[in-house]
Coordinates of C-alpha atoms in Angstrom, one line a residue:
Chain A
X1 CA 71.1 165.8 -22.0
X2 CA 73.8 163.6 -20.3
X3 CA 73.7 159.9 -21.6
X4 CA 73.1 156.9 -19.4
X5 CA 73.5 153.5 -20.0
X6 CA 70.2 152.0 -21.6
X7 CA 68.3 150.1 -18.6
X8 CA 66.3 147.2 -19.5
X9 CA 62.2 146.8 -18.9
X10 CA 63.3 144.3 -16.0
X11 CA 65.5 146.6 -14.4
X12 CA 62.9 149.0 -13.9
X13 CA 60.2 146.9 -11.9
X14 CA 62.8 143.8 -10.5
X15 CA 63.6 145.0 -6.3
X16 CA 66.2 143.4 -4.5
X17 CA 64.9 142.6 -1.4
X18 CA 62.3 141.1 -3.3
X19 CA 64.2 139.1 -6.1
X20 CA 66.7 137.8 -2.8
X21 CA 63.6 136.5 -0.9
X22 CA 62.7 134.6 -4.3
X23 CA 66.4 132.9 -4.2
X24 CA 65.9 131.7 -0.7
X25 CA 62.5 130.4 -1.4
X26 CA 63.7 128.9 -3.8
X27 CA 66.5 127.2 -2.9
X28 CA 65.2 126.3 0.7
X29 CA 62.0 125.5 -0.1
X30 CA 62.7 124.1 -3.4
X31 CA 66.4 123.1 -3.6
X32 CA 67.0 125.0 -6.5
X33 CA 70.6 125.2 -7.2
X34 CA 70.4 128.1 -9.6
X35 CA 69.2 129.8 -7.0
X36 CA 71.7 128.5 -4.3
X37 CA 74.7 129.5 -7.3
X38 CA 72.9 133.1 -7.2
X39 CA 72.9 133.7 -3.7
X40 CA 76.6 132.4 -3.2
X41 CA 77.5 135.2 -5.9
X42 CA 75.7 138.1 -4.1
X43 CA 77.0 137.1 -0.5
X44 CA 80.5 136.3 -2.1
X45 CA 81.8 139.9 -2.1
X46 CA 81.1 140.1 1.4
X47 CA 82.6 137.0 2.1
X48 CA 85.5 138.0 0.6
X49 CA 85.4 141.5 2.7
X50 CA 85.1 140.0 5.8
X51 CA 88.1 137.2 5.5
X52 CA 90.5 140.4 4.9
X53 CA 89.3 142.5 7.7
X54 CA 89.8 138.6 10.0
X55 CA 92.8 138.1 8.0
X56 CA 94.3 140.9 9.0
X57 CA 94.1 140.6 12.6
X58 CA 96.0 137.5 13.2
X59 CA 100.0 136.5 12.7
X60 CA 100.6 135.3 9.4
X61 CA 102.4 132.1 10.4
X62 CA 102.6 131.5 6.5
X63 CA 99.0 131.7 6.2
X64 CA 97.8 133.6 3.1
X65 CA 94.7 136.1 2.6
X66 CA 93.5 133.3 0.0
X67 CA 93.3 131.0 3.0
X68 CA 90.9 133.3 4.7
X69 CA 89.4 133.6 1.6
X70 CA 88.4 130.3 0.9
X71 CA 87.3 129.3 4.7
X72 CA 85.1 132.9 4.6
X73 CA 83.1 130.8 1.3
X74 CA 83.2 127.4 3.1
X75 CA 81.7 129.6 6.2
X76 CA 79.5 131.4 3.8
X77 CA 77.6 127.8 2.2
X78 CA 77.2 126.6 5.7
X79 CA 75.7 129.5 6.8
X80 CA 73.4 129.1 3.6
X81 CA 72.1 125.8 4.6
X82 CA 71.5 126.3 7.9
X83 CA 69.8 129.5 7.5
X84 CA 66.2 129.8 8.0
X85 CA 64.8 132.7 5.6
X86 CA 61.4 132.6 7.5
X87 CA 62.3 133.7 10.7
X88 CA 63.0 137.4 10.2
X89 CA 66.6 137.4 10.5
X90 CA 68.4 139.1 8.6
X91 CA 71.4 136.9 6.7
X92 CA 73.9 139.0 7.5
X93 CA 73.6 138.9 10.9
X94 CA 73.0 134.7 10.9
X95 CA 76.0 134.4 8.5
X96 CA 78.7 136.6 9.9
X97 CA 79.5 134.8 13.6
X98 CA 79.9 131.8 11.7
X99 CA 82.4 133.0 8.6
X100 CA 84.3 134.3 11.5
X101 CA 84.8 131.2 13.5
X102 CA 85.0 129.0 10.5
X103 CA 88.0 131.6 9.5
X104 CA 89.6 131.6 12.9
X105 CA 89.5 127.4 13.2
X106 CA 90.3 127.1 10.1
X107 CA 93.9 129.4 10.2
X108 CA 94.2 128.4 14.1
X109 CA 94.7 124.7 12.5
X110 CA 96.9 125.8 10.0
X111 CA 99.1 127.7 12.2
X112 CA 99.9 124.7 14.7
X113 CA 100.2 122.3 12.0
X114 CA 102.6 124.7 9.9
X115 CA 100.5 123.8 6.6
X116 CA 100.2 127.2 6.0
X117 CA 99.3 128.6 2.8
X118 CA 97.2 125.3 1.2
X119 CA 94.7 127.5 -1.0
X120 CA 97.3 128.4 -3.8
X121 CA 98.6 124.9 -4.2
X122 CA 94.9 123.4 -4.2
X123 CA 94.3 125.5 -7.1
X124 CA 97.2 124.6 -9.1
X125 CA 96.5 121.1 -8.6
X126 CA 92.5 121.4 -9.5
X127 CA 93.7 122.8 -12.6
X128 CA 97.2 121.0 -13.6
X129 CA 94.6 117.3 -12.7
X130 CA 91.7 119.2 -14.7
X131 CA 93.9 119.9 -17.6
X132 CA 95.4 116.9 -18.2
X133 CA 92.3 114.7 -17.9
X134 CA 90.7 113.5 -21.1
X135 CA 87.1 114.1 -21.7
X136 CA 87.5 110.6 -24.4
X137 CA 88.2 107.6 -23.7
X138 CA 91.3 107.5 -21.2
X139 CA 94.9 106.4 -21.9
X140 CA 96.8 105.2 -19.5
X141 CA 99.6 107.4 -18.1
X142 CA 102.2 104.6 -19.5
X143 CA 100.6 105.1 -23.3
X144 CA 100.4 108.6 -23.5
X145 CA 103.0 110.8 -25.3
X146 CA 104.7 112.9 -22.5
X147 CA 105.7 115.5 -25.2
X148 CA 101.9 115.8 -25.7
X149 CA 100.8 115.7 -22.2
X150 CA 103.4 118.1 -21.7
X151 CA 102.3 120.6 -23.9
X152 CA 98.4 120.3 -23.1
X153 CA 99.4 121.1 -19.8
X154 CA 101.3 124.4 -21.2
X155 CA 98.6 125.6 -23.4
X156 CA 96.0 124.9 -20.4
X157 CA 98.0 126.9 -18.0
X158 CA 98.2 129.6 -20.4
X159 CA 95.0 130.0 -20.9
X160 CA 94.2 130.1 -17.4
X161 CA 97.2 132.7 -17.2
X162 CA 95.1 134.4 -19.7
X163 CA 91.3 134.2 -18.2
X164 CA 92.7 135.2 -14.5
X165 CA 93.5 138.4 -16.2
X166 CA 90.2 138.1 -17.7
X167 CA 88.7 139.6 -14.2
X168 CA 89.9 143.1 -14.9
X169 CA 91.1 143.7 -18.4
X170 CA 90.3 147.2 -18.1
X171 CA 93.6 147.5 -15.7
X172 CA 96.1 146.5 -18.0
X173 CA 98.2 149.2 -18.9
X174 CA 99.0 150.1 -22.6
X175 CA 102.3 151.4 -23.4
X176 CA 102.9 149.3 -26.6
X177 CA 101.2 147.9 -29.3
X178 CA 101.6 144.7 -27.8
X179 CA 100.2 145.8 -24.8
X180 CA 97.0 146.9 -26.5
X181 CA 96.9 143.6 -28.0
X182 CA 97.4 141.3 -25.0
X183 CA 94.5 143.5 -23.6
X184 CA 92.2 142.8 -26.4
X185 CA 93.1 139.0 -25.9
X186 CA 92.1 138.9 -22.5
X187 CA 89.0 141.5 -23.0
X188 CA 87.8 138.7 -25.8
X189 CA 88.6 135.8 -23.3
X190 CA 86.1 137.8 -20.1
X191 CA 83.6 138.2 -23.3
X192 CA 83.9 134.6 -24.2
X193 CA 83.7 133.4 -20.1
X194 CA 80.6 135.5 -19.3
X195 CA 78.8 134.0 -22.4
X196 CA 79.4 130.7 -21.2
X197 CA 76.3 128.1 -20.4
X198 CA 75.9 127.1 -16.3
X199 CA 77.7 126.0 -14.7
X200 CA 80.9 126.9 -16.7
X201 CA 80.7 130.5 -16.3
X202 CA 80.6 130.1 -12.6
X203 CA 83.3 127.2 -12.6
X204 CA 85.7 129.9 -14.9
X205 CA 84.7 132.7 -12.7
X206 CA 85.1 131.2 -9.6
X207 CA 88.2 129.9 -10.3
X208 CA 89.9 132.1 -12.0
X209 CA 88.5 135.8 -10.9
X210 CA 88.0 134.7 -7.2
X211 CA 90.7 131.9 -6.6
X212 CA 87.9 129.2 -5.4
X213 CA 89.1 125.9 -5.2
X214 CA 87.4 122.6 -7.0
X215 CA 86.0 121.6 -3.5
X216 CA 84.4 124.7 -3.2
X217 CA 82.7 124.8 -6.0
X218 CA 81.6 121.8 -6.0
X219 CA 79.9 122.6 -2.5
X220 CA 78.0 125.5 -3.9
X221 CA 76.5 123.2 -6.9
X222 CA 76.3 120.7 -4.8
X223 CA 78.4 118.2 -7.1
X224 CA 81.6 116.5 -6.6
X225 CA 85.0 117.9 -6.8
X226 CA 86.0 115.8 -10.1
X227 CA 82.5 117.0 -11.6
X228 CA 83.5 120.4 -11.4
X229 CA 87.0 119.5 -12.9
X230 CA 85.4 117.8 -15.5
X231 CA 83.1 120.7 -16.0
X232 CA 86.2 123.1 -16.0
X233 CA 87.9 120.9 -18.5
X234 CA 85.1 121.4 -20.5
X235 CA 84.8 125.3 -20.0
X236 CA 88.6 125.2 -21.3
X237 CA 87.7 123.8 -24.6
X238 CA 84.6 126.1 -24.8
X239 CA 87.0 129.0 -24.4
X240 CA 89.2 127.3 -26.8
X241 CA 86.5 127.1 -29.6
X242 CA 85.5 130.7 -28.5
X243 CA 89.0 132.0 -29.1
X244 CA 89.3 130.2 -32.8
X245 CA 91.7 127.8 -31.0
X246 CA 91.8 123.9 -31.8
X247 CA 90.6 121.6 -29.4
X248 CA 93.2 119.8 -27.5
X249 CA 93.3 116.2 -27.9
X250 CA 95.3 113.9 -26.0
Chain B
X1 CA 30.3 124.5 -3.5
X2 CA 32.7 125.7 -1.5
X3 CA 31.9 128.2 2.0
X4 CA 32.7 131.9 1.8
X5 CA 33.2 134.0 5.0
X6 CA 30.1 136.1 5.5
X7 CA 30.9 139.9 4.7
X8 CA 30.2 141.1 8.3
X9 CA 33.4 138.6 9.4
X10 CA 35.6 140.1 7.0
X11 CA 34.7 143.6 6.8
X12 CA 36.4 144.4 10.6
X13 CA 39.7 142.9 8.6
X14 CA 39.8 145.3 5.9
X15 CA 39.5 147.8 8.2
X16 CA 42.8 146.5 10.1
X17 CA 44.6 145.8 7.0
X18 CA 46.3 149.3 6.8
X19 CA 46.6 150.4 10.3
X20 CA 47.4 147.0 11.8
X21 CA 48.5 144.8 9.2
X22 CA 49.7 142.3 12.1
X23 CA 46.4 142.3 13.8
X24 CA 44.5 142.1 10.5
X25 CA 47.0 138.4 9.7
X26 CA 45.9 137.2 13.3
X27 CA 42.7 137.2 12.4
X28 CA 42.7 136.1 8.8
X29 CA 44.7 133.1 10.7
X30 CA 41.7 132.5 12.2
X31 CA 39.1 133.1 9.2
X32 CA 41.3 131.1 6.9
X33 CA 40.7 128.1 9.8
X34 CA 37.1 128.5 9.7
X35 CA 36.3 129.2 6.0
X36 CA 40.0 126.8 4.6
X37 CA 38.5 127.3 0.9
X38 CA 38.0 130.6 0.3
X39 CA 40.6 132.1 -1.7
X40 CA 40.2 135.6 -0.7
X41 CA 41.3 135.2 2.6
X42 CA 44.6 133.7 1.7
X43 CA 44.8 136.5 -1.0
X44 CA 44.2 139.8 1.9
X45 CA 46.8 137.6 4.0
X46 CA 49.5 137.5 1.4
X47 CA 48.8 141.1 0.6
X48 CA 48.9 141.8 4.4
X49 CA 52.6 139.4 4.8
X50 CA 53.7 141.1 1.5
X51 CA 53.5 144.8 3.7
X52 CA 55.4 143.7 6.4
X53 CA 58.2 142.4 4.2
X54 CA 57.3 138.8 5.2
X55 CA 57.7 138.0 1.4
X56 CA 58.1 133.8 1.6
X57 CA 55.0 133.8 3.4
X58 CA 53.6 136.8 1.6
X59 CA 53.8 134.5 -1.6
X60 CA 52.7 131.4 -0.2
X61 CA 49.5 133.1 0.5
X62 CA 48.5 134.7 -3.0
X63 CA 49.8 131.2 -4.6
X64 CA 47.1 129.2 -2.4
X65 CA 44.7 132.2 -3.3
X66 CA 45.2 131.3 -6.8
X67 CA 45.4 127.6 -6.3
X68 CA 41.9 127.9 -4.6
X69 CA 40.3 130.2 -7.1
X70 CA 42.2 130.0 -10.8
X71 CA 39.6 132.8 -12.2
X72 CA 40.2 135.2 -9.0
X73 CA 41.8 137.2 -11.4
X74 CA 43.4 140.3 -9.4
X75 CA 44.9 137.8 -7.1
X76 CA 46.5 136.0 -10.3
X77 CA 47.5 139.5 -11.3
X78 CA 49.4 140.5 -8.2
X79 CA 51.0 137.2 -7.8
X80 CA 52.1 137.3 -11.5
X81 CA 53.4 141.0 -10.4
X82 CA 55.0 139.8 -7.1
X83 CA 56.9 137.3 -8.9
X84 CA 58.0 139.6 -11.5
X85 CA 59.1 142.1 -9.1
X86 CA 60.8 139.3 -7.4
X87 CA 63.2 138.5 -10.8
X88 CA 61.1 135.3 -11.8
X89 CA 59.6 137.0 -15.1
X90 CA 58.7 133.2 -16.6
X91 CA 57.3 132.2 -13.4
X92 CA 55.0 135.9 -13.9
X93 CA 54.1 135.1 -17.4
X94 CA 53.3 131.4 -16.3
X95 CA 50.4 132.9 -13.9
X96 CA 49.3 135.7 -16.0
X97 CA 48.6 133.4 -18.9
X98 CA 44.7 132.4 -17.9
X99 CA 44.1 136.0 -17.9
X100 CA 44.0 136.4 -21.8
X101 CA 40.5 134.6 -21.2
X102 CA 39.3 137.8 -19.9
X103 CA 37.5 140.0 -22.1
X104 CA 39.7 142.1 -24.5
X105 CA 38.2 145.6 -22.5
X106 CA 39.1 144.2 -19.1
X107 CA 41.5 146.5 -17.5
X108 CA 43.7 143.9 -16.1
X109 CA 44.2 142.3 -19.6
X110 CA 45.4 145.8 -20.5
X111 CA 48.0 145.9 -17.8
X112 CA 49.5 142.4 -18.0
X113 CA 49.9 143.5 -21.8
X114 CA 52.1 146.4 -20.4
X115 CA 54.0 144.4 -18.3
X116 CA 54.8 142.2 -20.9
X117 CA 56.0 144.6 -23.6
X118 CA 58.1 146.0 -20.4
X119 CA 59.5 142.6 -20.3
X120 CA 60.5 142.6 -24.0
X121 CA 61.9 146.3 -23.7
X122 CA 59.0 147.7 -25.7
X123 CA 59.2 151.1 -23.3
X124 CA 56.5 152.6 -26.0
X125 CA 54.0 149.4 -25.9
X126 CA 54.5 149.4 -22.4
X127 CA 53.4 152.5 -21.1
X128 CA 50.3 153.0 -24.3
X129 CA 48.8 149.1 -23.0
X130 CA 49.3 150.5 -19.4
X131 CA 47.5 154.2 -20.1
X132 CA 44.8 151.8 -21.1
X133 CA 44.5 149.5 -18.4
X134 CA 44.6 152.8 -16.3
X135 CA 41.7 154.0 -18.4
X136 CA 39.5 151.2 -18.3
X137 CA 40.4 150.6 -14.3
X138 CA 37.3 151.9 -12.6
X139 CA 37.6 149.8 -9.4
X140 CA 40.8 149.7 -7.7
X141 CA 42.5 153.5 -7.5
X142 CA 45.7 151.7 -5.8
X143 CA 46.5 149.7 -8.8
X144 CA 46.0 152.7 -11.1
X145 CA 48.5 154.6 -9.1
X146 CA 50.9 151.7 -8.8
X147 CA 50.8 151.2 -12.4
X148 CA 50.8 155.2 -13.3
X149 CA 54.4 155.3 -11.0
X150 CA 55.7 152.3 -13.5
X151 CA 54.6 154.8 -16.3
X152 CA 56.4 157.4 -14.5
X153 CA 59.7 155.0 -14.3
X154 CA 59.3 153.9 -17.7
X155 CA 59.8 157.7 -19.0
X156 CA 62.3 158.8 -16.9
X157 CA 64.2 155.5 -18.1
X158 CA 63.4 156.4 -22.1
X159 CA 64.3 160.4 -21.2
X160 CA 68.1 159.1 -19.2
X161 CA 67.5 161.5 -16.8
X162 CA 66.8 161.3 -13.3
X163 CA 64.0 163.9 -13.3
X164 CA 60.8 163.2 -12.0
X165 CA 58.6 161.8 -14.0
X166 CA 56.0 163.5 -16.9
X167 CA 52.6 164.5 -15.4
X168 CA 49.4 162.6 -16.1
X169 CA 48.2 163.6 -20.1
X170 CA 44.8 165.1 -19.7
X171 CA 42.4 162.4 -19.7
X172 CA 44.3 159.3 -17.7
X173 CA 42.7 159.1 -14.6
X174 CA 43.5 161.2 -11.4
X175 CA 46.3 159.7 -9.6
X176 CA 46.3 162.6 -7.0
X177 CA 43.7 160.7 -5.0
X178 CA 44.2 160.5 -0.9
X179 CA 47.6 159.1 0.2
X180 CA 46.2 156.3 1.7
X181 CA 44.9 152.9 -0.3
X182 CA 40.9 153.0 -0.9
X183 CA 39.4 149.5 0.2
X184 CA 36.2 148.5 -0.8
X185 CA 34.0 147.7 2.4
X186 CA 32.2 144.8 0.4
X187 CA 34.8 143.9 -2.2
X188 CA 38.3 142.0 -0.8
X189 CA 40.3 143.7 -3.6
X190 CA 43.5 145.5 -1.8
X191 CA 44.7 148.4 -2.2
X192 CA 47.9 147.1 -1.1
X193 CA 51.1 148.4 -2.7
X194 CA 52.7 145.5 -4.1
X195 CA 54.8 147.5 -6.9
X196 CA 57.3 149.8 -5.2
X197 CA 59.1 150.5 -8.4
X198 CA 62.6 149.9 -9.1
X199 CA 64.2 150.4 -5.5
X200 CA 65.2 148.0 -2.8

């Protein structure tokens, strides 16, 4: 008898169509941003899919496929809170016009203006800011040992080094015994992410398995940008304490 | 005490509710302005909505149902199921929970005993509690058939096979009955098949 993965009671009587419709009641009847964070997740993939196939029609003009990326999500929560879940129309159909023209507009402007490829750098400066700031009580930039700022900043890169390959562990190859080891690390790190409370996971996810941007995250929970980097700051030491690592303290 | 529509209003209804579900919600539309209070209107309408994949709406209904009538127990049963269906398993156990006032025999106890040892995994508490709902059930043949399918998904589930599902054990009740949902002409349970299991 071939063996199958063991499916839980909920798995047998939960039905998509159903458990979707409960999202949207939920969050547009009821503003319920677990459900909003829920149906960002399921229509993210598709996001994703349809910033490449736009992407890929246009000049590059220094644009990157990240760029599409992150205006297809932008498109995507707009399209959320317009949409009407009442009406009979499916979301698909409501969202996709309006992912495309946020994607063109958004690398038409980046074209003329020659800004190019803004995604990557946002994300490196979420995190480098995120990093750095202290969740006790602040010290100046003047009073604060750059040796120790310095090296924060190095550990927290690394692990973000670390959790991005956290989204497909599976992938690394192993042709040493370090190899196997680095995979364990970063198989440990994806277990210690997905066991994270709200809205960490998401923040760690989303930032570091799908290249979203503070501002888009915070516009999916419906917070402010330096929440979510205070949040992500947060998620760092969780992952920290996770790992057996000590807390850095600055 | 609040007013009831008379039988001979609502019994053209039931009669629309399988054939022409969107007739049959016209015209609860218009019973449900006449006769605001009575909870089985709102609870056919939801079923009715619920059919045609109208699910916001579909809810809306049996929730007023169950707002007007707390003790109109099948319509707290299906709403409990719809939400469960629907992924909100606290929300389900939240509006099965003034069903354990029921008497201990009542079928529908039974059933929401299933559904809750489903909920904790207990595949074997599951399906015995079901088997006895579906014995005790002597009034709605739908449900009995929607709840003898979740059996059936239960077993193919323990078995981690995708072969059909056991037959009945001698003594459950027939679920070979006519293809099409039995409604009552006097009673305003529904046959209507909330529970498709498992599949979108």
């Amino acid at each position: 008898m071939a063996q199958t993965s063991v499916r839980r009671g909920l798995e047998l009587i939960e039905r998509s169509d159903l458990v979707e419709a409960g999202l949207w009641r939920r969050w547009w009847r009821e503003q319920d941003i677990n459900a909003r964070q829920d149906l960002f997740e399921r229509y993210r993939p598709w996001a994703r899919r349809i910033a490449g196939a736009e992407f890929h029609k246009r000049p590059l003009n220094g644009a990157e496929l990240n760029d599409a990326v992150q205006l297809a999500y932008l498109g995507l929560l707009e399209a959320m809170d317009r949409f009407e879940p009442n009406r009979g129309v499916p979301f698909i159909a409501f969202a996709h016009p309006r992912l495309v023209g946020q994607i063109a507009d958004g690398l038409a402007i980046s074209n003329e203006d020659g800004s190019g490829s803004r995604g990557l750098q946002k994300l490196k400066t979420d995190r480098i800011r995120s990093i750095l700031q202290s969740s006790a009580q602040q010290k100046t930039e003047e009073t604060a040992d750059p040796l120790d700022r310095l090296r924060t900043l190095v550990n927290g890169l690394a692990l973000g080094i670390l959790a991005k390959r956290g989204a497909a562990p599976l992938s690394l190859e192993i042709q040493t015994q370090d190899d196997r080891g680095w995979r364990e690390l970063c198989l440990s790190i994806a277990q210690c992410i997905d066991r994270m409370p709200e809205p960490e996971r998401f923040i760690m996810q989303g930032h570091y398995y799908d290249d979203m941007a503070f501002n888009t995250l915070a516009r999916v929970l419906k917070v402010s940008p330096s929440r979510i980097s205070q949040r992500h700051h947060h998620a760092l030491d969780l992952l920290r304490g996770c790992l057996g690592l000590e807390k850095e303290t600055h | 005490m609040s007013e009831l529509c008379p039988e001979d209003r609502l019994n053209p209804v039931l009669s629309q509710m399988d054939h022409n579900p969107d007739a049959a919600i016209e015209q609860l539309e218009t019973l449900i302005a006449a006769f605001p209070q009575d909870a089985r209107l709102h609870f056919l309408k939801g079923s009715a909505l619920l059919g045609l994949k109208r699910y916001i709406e579909g809810h809306d209904s049996l929730k007023a149902a169950v707002d007007l009538a707390p003790d109109f127990a099948i319509a707290r049963f299906q709403l409990g199921l719809f939400q469960l269906t629907s992924g909100e398993a606290d929300a389900a156990l939240t509006s099965w929970g003034p069903l354990d006032r029921l008497p201990d025999e009542h079928y529908l106890r039974a059933f929401v005993d299933g559904l809750r040892h489903l909920i904790r995994d207990d595949f074997d508490g599951a399906i015995s509690a079901l088997q006895t709902g579906i014995s005790r059930n002597e009034e709605n043949a739908p449900l009995n058939r929607d709840m003898q399918m979740l059996i059936g998904e239960i077993q193919t589930a323990q078995a981690g096979t995708s072969q059909a599902p056991e037959a009945s054990e001698p003594g459950d009740r027939d679920s070979d009955d006519a293809e099409d949902a039995e409604t009552s002409e006097t009673a305003f349970l529904l046959g209507q098949h909330v529970f498709k299991p498992g599949r979108a």
